Protein backbone atom coordinates (compact mmCIF):
# COMPACT_ATOMS: atom_id res chain seq x y z
CA UNK A 1 0.00 0.00 0.00
CA UNK A 2 2.77 2.36 1.07
CA UNK A 3 4.69 1.72 -2.14
CA UNK A 4 1.67 2.29 -4.32
CA UNK A 5 0.92 5.54 -2.46
CA UNK A 6 4.46 6.76 -3.06
CA UNK A 7 4.11 5.96 -6.76
CA UNK A 8 0.62 7.30 -7.19
CA UNK A 9 1.26 10.78 -5.74
CA UNK A 10 3.73 11.91 -8.41
CA UNK A 11 1.55 10.31 -11.09
CA UNK A 12 -1.44 12.26 -9.80
CA UNK A 13 0.72 15.38 -9.77
CA UNK A 14 1.84 14.75 -13.36
CA UNK A 15 -1.72 14.04 -14.48
CA UNK A 16 -2.84 17.21 -12.72
CA UNK A 17 -0.12 19.23 -14.45
CA UNK A 18 -0.98 17.72 -17.85
CA UNK A 19 -4.66 18.43 -17.31
CA UNK A 20 -3.95 21.92 -16.02
CA UNK A 21 -1.62 22.55 -18.96
CA UNK A 22 -4.25 21.46 -21.47
CA UNK A 23 -6.86 23.59 -19.72
CA UNK A 24 -4.58 26.62 -19.89
CA UNK A 25 -3.92 25.89 -23.57
CA UNK A 26 -7.56 25.47 -24.49
CA UNK A 27 -8.41 28.70 -22.66
CA UNK A 28 -5.64 30.41 -24.53
CA UNK A 29 -7.08 29.11 -27.82
CA UNK A 30 -10.55 30.47 -27.26
CA UNK A 31 -9.28 33.91 -26.42
CA UNK A 32 -6.48 34.03 -28.99
CA UNK A 33 -6.45 34.54 -32.73
CA UNK A 34 -7.50 30.93 -33.27
CA UNK A 35 -11.14 31.90 -33.12
CA UNK A 36 -11.71 35.30 -34.69
CA UNK A 37 -14.98 37.18 -34.39
CA UNK A 38 -16.84 37.41 -37.69
CA UNK A 39 -19.13 40.19 -38.88
CA UNK A 40 -20.78 39.91 -42.30
CA UNK A 41 -22.36 43.18 -43.42
CA UNK A 42 -24.71 42.40 -46.28
CA UNK A 43 -26.32 45.23 -48.26
CA UNK A 44 -29.45 44.64 -50.35
CA UNK A 45 -29.41 45.41 -54.10
CA UNK A 46 -26.21 47.48 -53.85
CA UNK A 47 -24.37 47.36 -57.16
CA UNK A 48 -20.73 46.80 -58.04
CA UNK A 49 -20.36 50.50 -58.84
CA UNK A 50 -22.04 52.02 -55.80
CA UNK A 51 -19.10 52.67 -53.45
CA UNK A 52 -16.47 55.34 -53.89
CA UNK A 53 -13.72 52.72 -53.55
CA UNK A 54 -15.31 50.86 -56.50
CA UNK A 55 -15.43 54.01 -58.59
CA UNK A 56 -18.71 55.79 -57.89
CA UNK A 57 -18.11 59.48 -58.65
CA UNK A 58 -20.60 61.00 -56.17
CA UNK A 59 -21.39 58.43 -53.45
CA UNK A 60 -19.00 59.05 -50.57
CA UNK A 61 -18.20 55.93 -48.50
CA UNK A 62 -15.07 56.80 -46.49
CA UNK A 63 -15.50 53.96 -43.97
CA UNK A 64 -15.89 51.20 -46.55
CA UNK A 65 -13.04 52.80 -48.48
CA UNK A 66 -10.93 52.62 -45.33
CA UNK A 67 -11.82 48.94 -44.87
CA UNK A 68 -10.63 48.33 -48.43
CA UNK A 69 -7.36 50.23 -47.98
CA UNK A 70 -6.57 48.50 -44.67
CA UNK A 71 -7.84 45.12 -45.83
CA UNK A 72 -8.61 43.37 -49.11
CA UNK A 73 -10.73 44.68 -51.96
CA UNK A 74 -11.98 41.83 -54.16
CA UNK A 75 -12.95 42.53 -57.77
CA UNK A 76 -14.18 39.07 -58.86
CA UNK A 77 -16.47 38.19 -55.97
CA UNK A 78 -19.88 36.60 -56.63
CA UNK A 79 -23.18 35.81 -55.00
CA UNK A 80 -25.05 32.50 -55.34
CA UNK A 81 -28.09 34.03 -57.09
CA UNK A 82 -29.19 37.39 -58.53
CA UNK A 83 -32.19 37.90 -56.20
CA UNK A 84 -32.65 38.07 -52.42
CA UNK A 85 -33.93 34.72 -51.09
CA UNK A 86 -31.67 32.30 -52.99
CA UNK A 87 -28.66 34.60 -52.56
CA UNK A 88 -29.11 34.64 -48.77
CA UNK A 89 -29.64 30.88 -48.66
CA UNK A 90 -26.38 30.42 -50.59
CA UNK A 91 -24.40 32.63 -48.20
CA UNK A 92 -25.69 31.01 -45.03
CA UNK A 93 -25.51 27.36 -46.19
CA UNK A 94 -22.44 27.47 -48.45
CA UNK A 95 -24.50 25.65 -51.07
CA UNK A 96 -26.16 26.49 -54.36
CA UNK A 97 -29.81 27.21 -53.59
CA UNK A 98 -30.92 24.74 -56.29
CA UNK A 99 -29.73 21.96 -53.97
CA UNK A 100 -31.99 22.87 -51.05
CA UNK A 101 -35.09 24.14 -52.83
CA UNK A 102 -34.41 27.81 -52.05
CA UNK A 103 -34.42 28.63 -55.78
CA UNK A 104 -37.55 28.35 -57.89
CA UNK A 105 -38.80 29.01 -61.40
CA UNK A 106 -42.28 29.79 -60.08
CA UNK A 107 -41.52 32.56 -57.56
CA UNK A 108 -38.05 33.99 -57.47
CA UNK A 109 -38.17 34.89 -53.75
CA UNK A 110 -40.29 34.22 -50.64
CA UNK A 111 -43.32 36.43 -49.95
CA UNK A 112 -45.24 37.25 -46.74
CA UNK A 113 -47.77 34.54 -47.71
CA UNK A 114 -45.19 31.89 -48.60
CA UNK A 115 -45.73 28.60 -46.83
CA UNK A 116 -42.15 27.44 -46.49
CA UNK A 117 -38.57 28.48 -45.82
CA UNK A 118 -35.05 27.15 -45.39
CA UNK A 119 -35.35 23.40 -44.72
CA UNK A 120 -34.33 22.34 -41.22
CA UNK A 121 -31.95 19.80 -42.73
CA UNK A 122 -29.72 22.63 -43.98
CA UNK A 123 -26.76 23.67 -41.83
CA UNK A 124 -26.26 27.42 -41.56
CA UNK A 125 -22.98 29.19 -40.89
CA UNK A 126 -24.44 30.22 -37.52
CA UNK A 127 -25.09 26.57 -36.64
CA UNK A 128 -21.54 25.74 -37.68
CA UNK A 129 -20.04 28.46 -35.48
CA UNK A 130 -22.27 27.48 -32.53
CA UNK A 131 -20.39 24.15 -32.57
CA UNK A 132 -17.23 26.14 -31.78
CA UNK A 133 -18.89 28.06 -28.95
CA UNK A 134 -19.67 31.30 -30.78
CA UNK A 135 -22.41 33.70 -29.79
CA UNK A 136 -24.46 34.43 -32.90
CA UNK A 137 -26.76 37.26 -33.94
CA UNK A 138 -28.74 38.04 -37.05
CA UNK A 139 -29.60 41.71 -37.39
CA UNK A 140 -31.66 42.88 -40.36
CA UNK A 141 -33.32 41.24 -43.34
CA UNK A 142 -33.80 37.47 -43.16
CA UNK A 143 -35.92 36.40 -46.14
CA UNK A 144 -35.49 32.65 -45.60
CA UNK A 145 -38.98 32.08 -44.20
CA UNK A 146 -41.07 34.27 -41.88
CA UNK A 147 -42.84 31.50 -39.94
CA UNK A 148 -41.39 30.80 -36.53
CA UNK A 149 -39.72 27.52 -37.44
CA UNK A 150 -37.81 29.23 -40.25
CA UNK A 151 -36.67 32.34 -38.37
CA UNK A 152 -33.01 32.99 -37.46
CA UNK A 153 -33.55 31.81 -33.87
CA UNK A 154 -34.34 28.35 -35.29
CA UNK A 155 -31.36 28.46 -37.62
CA UNK A 156 -28.40 28.80 -35.27
CA UNK A 157 -28.76 32.43 -34.24
CA UNK A 158 -29.06 33.21 -30.53
CA UNK A 159 -30.59 36.58 -31.29
CA UNK A 160 -32.60 38.23 -34.05
CA UNK A 161 -33.64 41.82 -34.63
CA UNK A 162 -35.01 42.75 -38.02
CA UNK A 163 -37.57 42.75 -40.80
CA UNK A 164 -38.01 39.13 -41.87
CA UNK A 165 -38.37 39.86 -45.61
CA UNK A 166 -38.07 42.66 -48.19
CA UNK A 167 -38.94 46.22 -47.20
CA UNK A 168 -41.28 46.64 -50.21
CA UNK A 169 -43.60 43.81 -49.12
CA UNK A 170 -46.94 44.05 -47.27
CA UNK A 171 -47.75 47.14 -49.34
CA UNK A 172 -51.09 48.63 -48.26
CA UNK A 173 -51.57 51.37 -50.90
CA UNK A 174 -52.06 51.34 -54.66
CA UNK A 175 -49.88 53.77 -56.59
CA UNK A 176 -51.21 55.62 -59.64
CA UNK A 177 -49.39 56.37 -62.91
CA UNK A 178 -47.76 53.09 -63.83
CA UNK A 179 -47.70 51.85 -60.22
CA UNK A 180 -44.79 50.92 -58.15
CA UNK A 181 -42.08 51.04 -60.83
CA UNK A 182 -42.64 54.70 -61.68
CA UNK A 183 -43.08 56.35 -58.29
CA UNK A 184 -41.13 59.38 -57.18
CA UNK A 185 -39.47 59.12 -53.78
CA UNK A 186 -41.56 61.89 -52.27
CA UNK A 187 -44.76 59.89 -52.94
CA UNK A 188 -43.58 56.87 -51.00
CA UNK A 189 -44.01 56.67 -47.23
CA UNK A 190 -42.75 54.12 -44.76
CA UNK A 191 -46.34 53.43 -43.57
CA UNK A 192 -47.24 52.22 -47.08
CA UNK A 193 -45.39 49.01 -46.25
CA UNK A 194 -46.84 47.16 -43.29
CA UNK A 195 -43.67 45.14 -42.69
CA UNK A 196 -43.09 43.78 -39.17
CA UNK A 197 -39.97 44.37 -37.08
CA UNK A 198 -39.09 41.36 -34.94
CA UNK A 199 -37.01 40.86 -31.85
CA UNK A 200 -36.29 37.15 -31.76
CA UNK A 201 -39.72 35.78 -32.72
CA UNK A 202 -41.94 38.61 -31.43
CA UNK A 203 -43.23 41.54 -33.48
CA UNK A 204 -42.11 44.72 -31.69
CA UNK A 205 -43.16 47.29 -34.31
CA UNK A 206 -45.54 47.27 -37.29
CA UNK A 207 -45.19 48.91 -39.69
CA UNK A 208 -41.48 49.04 -39.03
CA UNK A 209 -40.27 52.63 -39.20
CA UNK A 210 -37.96 52.37 -42.15
CA UNK A 211 -36.71 55.94 -41.86
CA UNK A 212 -34.54 54.89 -38.94
CA UNK A 213 -34.05 51.21 -39.71
CA UNK A 214 -30.53 51.42 -41.14
CA UNK A 215 -29.30 53.42 -38.16
CA UNK A 216 -31.00 51.08 -35.69
CA UNK A 217 -29.46 47.98 -37.29
CA UNK A 218 -25.98 49.48 -36.88
CA UNK A 219 -26.73 50.42 -33.25
CA UNK A 220 -27.99 46.89 -32.48
CA UNK A 221 -24.78 45.50 -33.94
CA UNK A 222 -22.63 47.74 -31.74
CA UNK A 223 -24.61 46.85 -28.66
CA UNK A 224 -24.21 43.11 -29.43
CA UNK A 225 -20.45 43.54 -29.87
CA UNK A 226 -20.17 45.30 -26.50
CA UNK A 227 -22.27 42.68 -24.70
CA UNK A 228 -20.46 39.68 -26.18
CA UNK A 229 -16.87 40.86 -26.44
CA UNK A 230 -15.54 38.24 -24.01
CA UNK A 231 -16.37 35.24 -26.21
CA UNK A 232 -16.07 34.74 -29.97
CA UNK A 233 -19.10 36.08 -31.84
CA UNK A 234 -20.62 35.97 -35.31
CA UNK A 235 -22.89 38.82 -36.40
CA UNK A 236 -24.78 38.67 -39.68
CA UNK A 237 -25.88 42.27 -40.30
CA UNK A 238 -28.14 42.22 -43.35
CA UNK A 239 -29.39 45.72 -44.14
CA UNK A 240 -32.82 45.98 -45.79
CA UNK A 241 -31.56 48.88 -47.86
CA UNK A 242 -30.69 50.19 -50.47
CA UNK A 243 -33.45 47.88 -51.78
CA UNK A 244 -36.36 50.12 -52.76
CA UNK A 245 -38.38 51.84 -51.27
CA UNK A 246 -35.54 54.09 -50.15
CA UNK A 247 -35.56 55.59 -46.67
CA UNK A 248 -32.94 57.36 -44.60
CA UNK A 249 -32.89 59.04 -41.20
CA UNK A 250 -33.21 62.81 -40.84
CA UNK A 251 -29.47 63.12 -40.19
CA UNK A 252 -28.62 61.31 -43.42
CA UNK A 253 -31.19 62.92 -45.73
CA UNK A 254 -30.07 65.40 -48.35
CA UNK A 255 -26.36 64.87 -47.76
CA UNK A 256 -25.30 63.00 -50.87
CA UNK A 257 -24.80 64.50 -54.31
CA UNK A 258 -26.23 61.22 -55.65
CA UNK A 259 -29.65 62.03 -54.14
CA UNK A 260 -31.69 59.75 -51.88
CA UNK A 261 -30.01 56.54 -53.09
CA UNK A 262 -26.66 58.11 -52.15
CA UNK A 263 -28.01 59.19 -48.73
CA UNK A 264 -29.05 55.60 -48.05
CA UNK A 265 -25.69 54.11 -49.04
CA UNK A 266 -23.83 56.78 -47.08
CA UNK A 267 -25.91 56.01 -43.98
CA UNK A 268 -24.93 52.34 -44.26
CA UNK A 269 -21.31 53.48 -44.59
CA UNK A 270 -21.66 55.71 -41.54
CA UNK A 271 -22.86 52.66 -39.57
CA UNK A 272 -19.85 50.70 -40.81
CA UNK A 273 -17.61 53.46 -39.44
CA UNK A 274 -19.29 53.32 -36.03
CA UNK A 275 -19.05 49.50 -35.94
CA UNK A 276 -15.31 49.63 -36.73
CA UNK A 277 -14.87 52.25 -34.03
CA UNK A 278 -16.66 50.02 -31.48
CA UNK A 279 -14.49 47.05 -32.47
CA UNK A 280 -11.39 49.18 -31.92
CA UNK A 281 -12.49 50.79 -28.66
CA UNK A 282 -13.39 47.36 -27.21
CA UNK A 283 -9.90 46.11 -28.05
CA UNK A 284 -11.15 43.55 -30.59
CA UNK A 285 -9.52 44.87 -33.77
CA UNK A 286 -6.76 42.25 -33.85
CA UNK A 287 -9.19 39.39 -33.64
CA UNK A 288 -12.23 40.45 -35.66
CA UNK A 289 -12.85 39.97 -39.38
CA UNK A 290 -15.45 42.19 -41.04
CA UNK A 291 -16.65 41.50 -44.56
CA UNK A 292 -18.90 43.81 -46.55
CA UNK A 293 -20.77 42.71 -49.66
CA UNK A 294 -24.29 42.72 -51.18
CA UNK A 295 -26.88 40.07 -52.02
CA UNK A 296 -27.27 40.94 -55.71
CA UNK A 297 -26.79 43.71 -58.24
CA UNK A 298 -28.74 46.95 -58.65
CA UNK A 299 -32.47 46.98 -59.41
CA UNK A 300 -32.14 48.84 -62.70
CA UNK A 301 -35.81 49.11 -63.77
CA UNK A 302 -36.19 51.57 -60.87
CA UNK A 303 -33.89 53.95 -62.72
CA UNK A 304 -32.25 56.48 -60.37
CA UNK A 305 -33.89 54.83 -57.34
CA UNK A 306 -31.82 51.75 -58.12
CA UNK A 307 -28.04 51.47 -57.91
CA UNK A 308 -25.28 51.01 -60.46
CA UNK A 309 -23.27 47.99 -61.53
CA UNK A 310 -20.50 50.32 -62.75
CA UNK A 311 -18.79 48.87 -65.80
CA UNK A 312 -20.56 45.52 -65.42
CA UNK A 313 -23.44 44.56 -67.71
CA UNK A 314 -27.10 44.59 -66.51
CA UNK A 315 -28.17 44.12 -62.85
CA UNK A 316 -30.39 42.35 -60.33
CA UNK A 317 -32.37 39.40 -61.59
CA UNK A 318 -29.94 38.54 -64.41
CA UNK A 319 -26.96 36.25 -64.81
CA UNK A 320 -24.95 39.00 -66.47
CA UNK A 321 -22.04 40.19 -64.34
CA UNK A 322 -24.00 43.18 -63.00
CA UNK A 323 -26.50 40.80 -61.40
CA UNK A 324 -24.07 38.59 -59.55
CA UNK A 325 -20.66 40.23 -59.13
CA UNK A 326 -20.52 42.40 -56.04
CA UNK A 327 -18.16 44.64 -54.12
CA UNK A 328 -16.47 42.54 -51.42
CA UNK A 329 -14.22 44.04 -48.78
CA UNK A 330 -12.48 42.04 -46.04
CA UNK A 331 -11.08 43.93 -43.05
CA UNK A 332 -9.25 42.46 -40.07
CA UNK A 333 -5.92 44.02 -39.08
CA UNK A 334 -4.84 40.89 -37.17
CA UNK A 335 -5.63 38.47 -39.99
CA UNK A 336 -6.25 39.93 -43.43
CA UNK A 337 -3.20 40.68 -45.56
CA UNK A 338 -4.02 43.99 -47.25
CA UNK A 339 -4.18 44.37 -51.01
CA UNK A 340 -6.25 44.16 -54.16
CA UNK A 341 -7.54 40.66 -54.93
CA UNK A 342 -8.52 39.85 -58.52
CA UNK A 343 -8.98 36.13 -57.76
CA UNK A 344 -12.40 34.43 -57.75
CA UNK A 345 -14.51 34.29 -54.59
CA UNK A 346 -18.16 33.75 -53.63
CA UNK A 347 -20.43 34.42 -50.68
CA UNK A 348 -20.74 30.60 -50.47
CA UNK A 349 -17.03 30.51 -49.60
CA UNK A 350 -17.66 32.44 -46.37
CA UNK A 351 -19.27 29.31 -44.85
CA UNK A 352 -16.22 27.21 -45.65
CA UNK A 353 -13.63 29.85 -44.82
CA UNK A 354 -15.08 30.94 -41.49
CA UNK A 355 -15.75 27.32 -40.46
CA UNK A 356 -12.13 26.56 -41.19
CA UNK A 357 -10.84 29.59 -39.27
CA UNK A 358 -13.04 28.69 -36.28
CA UNK A 359 -11.90 25.06 -36.36
CA UNK A 360 -15.26 23.52 -37.31
CA UNK A 361 -15.38 20.57 -39.70
CA UNK A 362 -17.16 21.10 -43.03
CA UNK A 363 -20.24 18.84 -43.35
CA UNK A 364 -19.31 15.61 -45.11
CA UNK A 365 -22.82 14.27 -45.74
CA UNK A 366 -23.74 16.68 -48.57
CA UNK A 367 -22.26 18.46 -51.56
CA UNK A 368 -20.86 21.84 -50.53
CA UNK A 369 -20.23 24.64 -53.04
CA UNK A 370 -17.88 26.81 -51.00
CA UNK A 371 -14.09 26.96 -51.05
CA UNK A 372 -11.72 27.87 -48.25
CA UNK A 373 -10.36 31.34 -49.05
CA UNK A 374 -8.10 31.48 -45.97
CA UNK A 375 -4.88 31.25 -47.98
CA UNK A 376 -5.89 34.28 -50.04
CA UNK A 377 -7.19 36.28 -47.10
CA UNK A 378 -4.30 35.55 -44.76
CA UNK A 379 -1.37 35.22 -47.18
CA UNK A 380 -2.49 36.68 -50.48
CA UNK A 381 -2.04 33.31 -52.24
CA UNK A 382 -4.19 32.35 -55.26
CA UNK A 383 -7.82 31.51 -54.51
CA UNK A 384 -8.88 27.88 -54.37
CA UNK A 385 -12.01 28.84 -56.35
CA UNK A 386 -11.54 28.53 -60.12
CA UNK A 387 -15.13 28.53 -61.36
CA UNK A 388 -18.52 30.18 -60.87
CA UNK A 389 -21.96 28.81 -61.77
CA UNK A 390 -24.72 31.31 -62.61
CA UNK A 391 -28.22 30.06 -61.88
CA UNK A 392 -31.54 31.75 -62.57
CA UNK A 393 -34.13 29.88 -60.51
CA UNK A 394 -33.30 26.22 -61.01
CA UNK A 395 -31.79 26.63 -64.50
CA UNK A 396 -28.08 27.01 -65.06
CA UNK A 397 -27.69 29.97 -67.41
CA UNK A 398 -23.92 30.52 -67.48
CA UNK A 399 -20.60 29.29 -66.13
CA UNK A 400 -17.21 30.90 -65.57
CA UNK A 401 -13.96 28.97 -65.67
CA UNK A 402 -10.87 31.08 -64.99
CA UNK A 403 -10.96 34.15 -67.26
CA UNK A 404 -13.84 32.92 -69.43
CA UNK A 405 -17.61 32.90 -69.04
CA UNK A 406 -20.03 31.08 -71.32
CA UNK A 407 -23.71 32.03 -71.45
CA UNK A 408 -25.95 29.09 -72.40
CA UNK A 409 -29.15 31.05 -71.79
CA UNK A 410 -29.63 34.81 -71.41
CA UNK A 411 -32.61 36.83 -70.23
CA UNK A 412 -33.41 40.31 -68.90
CA UNK A 413 -34.26 40.94 -65.27
CA UNK A 414 -37.99 40.13 -65.37
CA UNK A 415 -40.65 39.24 -67.92
CA UNK A 416 -41.20 42.80 -69.08
CA UNK A 417 -37.50 43.56 -69.31
CA UNK A 418 -36.25 40.88 -71.70
CA UNK A 419 -37.02 37.55 -73.33
CA UNK A 420 -35.30 34.26 -72.64
CA UNK A 421 -32.83 33.23 -75.35
CA UNK A 422 -31.25 29.79 -75.49
CA UNK A 423 -27.96 29.93 -77.39
CA UNK A 424 -27.16 27.02 -79.73
CA UNK A 425 -23.54 28.09 -79.53
CA UNK A 426 -22.96 29.65 -76.11
CA UNK A 427 -21.84 33.28 -75.99
CA UNK A 428 -18.27 33.46 -74.66
CA UNK A 429 -16.51 36.40 -72.98
CA UNK A 430 -13.07 36.87 -71.48
CA UNK A 431 -14.13 38.63 -68.28
CA UNK A 432 -10.67 39.86 -67.38
CA UNK A 433 -10.29 41.61 -70.74
CA UNK A 434 -13.95 42.43 -71.18
CA UNK A 435 -15.74 42.81 -67.83
CA UNK A 436 -18.66 44.54 -69.60
CA UNK A 437 -19.42 41.38 -71.65
CA UNK A 438 -19.41 43.08 -75.05
CA UNK A 439 -17.23 40.95 -77.36
CA UNK A 440 -18.27 37.38 -78.09
CA UNK A 441 -15.22 35.13 -78.56
CA UNK A 442 -17.05 31.82 -79.07
CA UNK A 443 -16.08 31.37 -82.73
CA UNK A 444 -12.32 31.27 -82.12
CA UNK A 445 -12.29 29.46 -78.77
CA UNK A 446 -13.91 26.08 -79.26
CA UNK A 447 -11.53 24.40 -76.82
CA UNK A 448 -12.29 26.81 -73.97
CA UNK A 449 -15.99 26.39 -74.65
CA UNK A 450 -15.51 22.63 -74.47
CA UNK A 451 -13.79 22.93 -71.08
CA UNK A 452 -16.66 25.02 -69.70
CA UNK A 453 -19.23 22.55 -71.10
CA UNK A 454 -17.38 19.73 -69.32
CA UNK A 455 -17.45 21.68 -66.04
CA UNK A 456 -21.21 22.09 -66.42
CA UNK A 457 -21.77 18.42 -67.36
CA UNK A 458 -19.78 17.25 -64.33
CA UNK A 459 -21.79 19.56 -62.08
CA UNK A 460 -25.14 18.48 -63.54
CA UNK A 461 -24.29 14.77 -63.37
CA UNK A 462 -24.06 15.01 -59.55
CA UNK A 463 -26.87 17.51 -58.99
CA UNK A 464 -29.97 16.50 -57.06
CA UNK A 465 -32.44 19.39 -57.07
CA UNK A 466 -34.12 20.07 -53.72
CA UNK A 467 -37.89 20.29 -53.35
CA UNK A 468 -39.06 23.80 -54.31
CA UNK A 469 -39.60 25.74 -51.05
CA UNK A 470 -40.63 29.00 -52.78
CA UNK A 471 -43.53 27.76 -54.94
CA UNK A 472 -46.29 27.33 -52.36
CA UNK A 473 -48.23 30.31 -51.04
CA UNK A 474 -51.21 30.49 -48.70
MG1 LIG B 1 -31.58 41.92 -52.98
Short mmCIF file of C-alpha atoms in Angstrom, two decimals, residues 29 31 34 39-40 78 104 141 150 195 290 303 315 360 380 383 386 411 472:
data_model
loop_
_atom_site.label_atom_id
_atom_site.label_comp_id
_atom_site.label_asym_id
_atom_site.label_seq_id
_atom_site.Cartn_x
_atom_site.Cartn_y
_atom_site.Cartn_z
CA UNK A 29 -7.08 29.11 -27.82
CA UNK A 31 -9.28 33.91 -26.42
CA UNK A 34 -7.50 30.93 -33.27
CA UNK A 39 -19.13 40.19 -38.88
CA UNK A 40 -20.78 39.91 -42.30
CA UNK A 78 -19.88 36.60 -56.63
CA UNK A 104 -37.55 28.35 -57.89
CA UNK A 141 -33.32 41.24 -43.34
CA UNK A 150 -37.81 29.23 -40.25
CA UNK A 195 -43.67 45.14 -42.69
CA UNK A 290 -15.45 42.19 -41.04
CA UNK A 303 -33.89 53.95 -62.72
CA UNK A 315 -28.17 44.12 -62.85
CA UNK A 360 -15.26 23.52 -37.31
CA UNK A 380 -2.49 36.68 -50.48
CA UNK A 383 -7.82 31.51 -54.51
CA UNK A 386 -11.54 28.53 -60.12
CA UNK A 411 -32.61 36.83 -70.23
CA UNK A 472 -46.29 27.33 -52.36
#
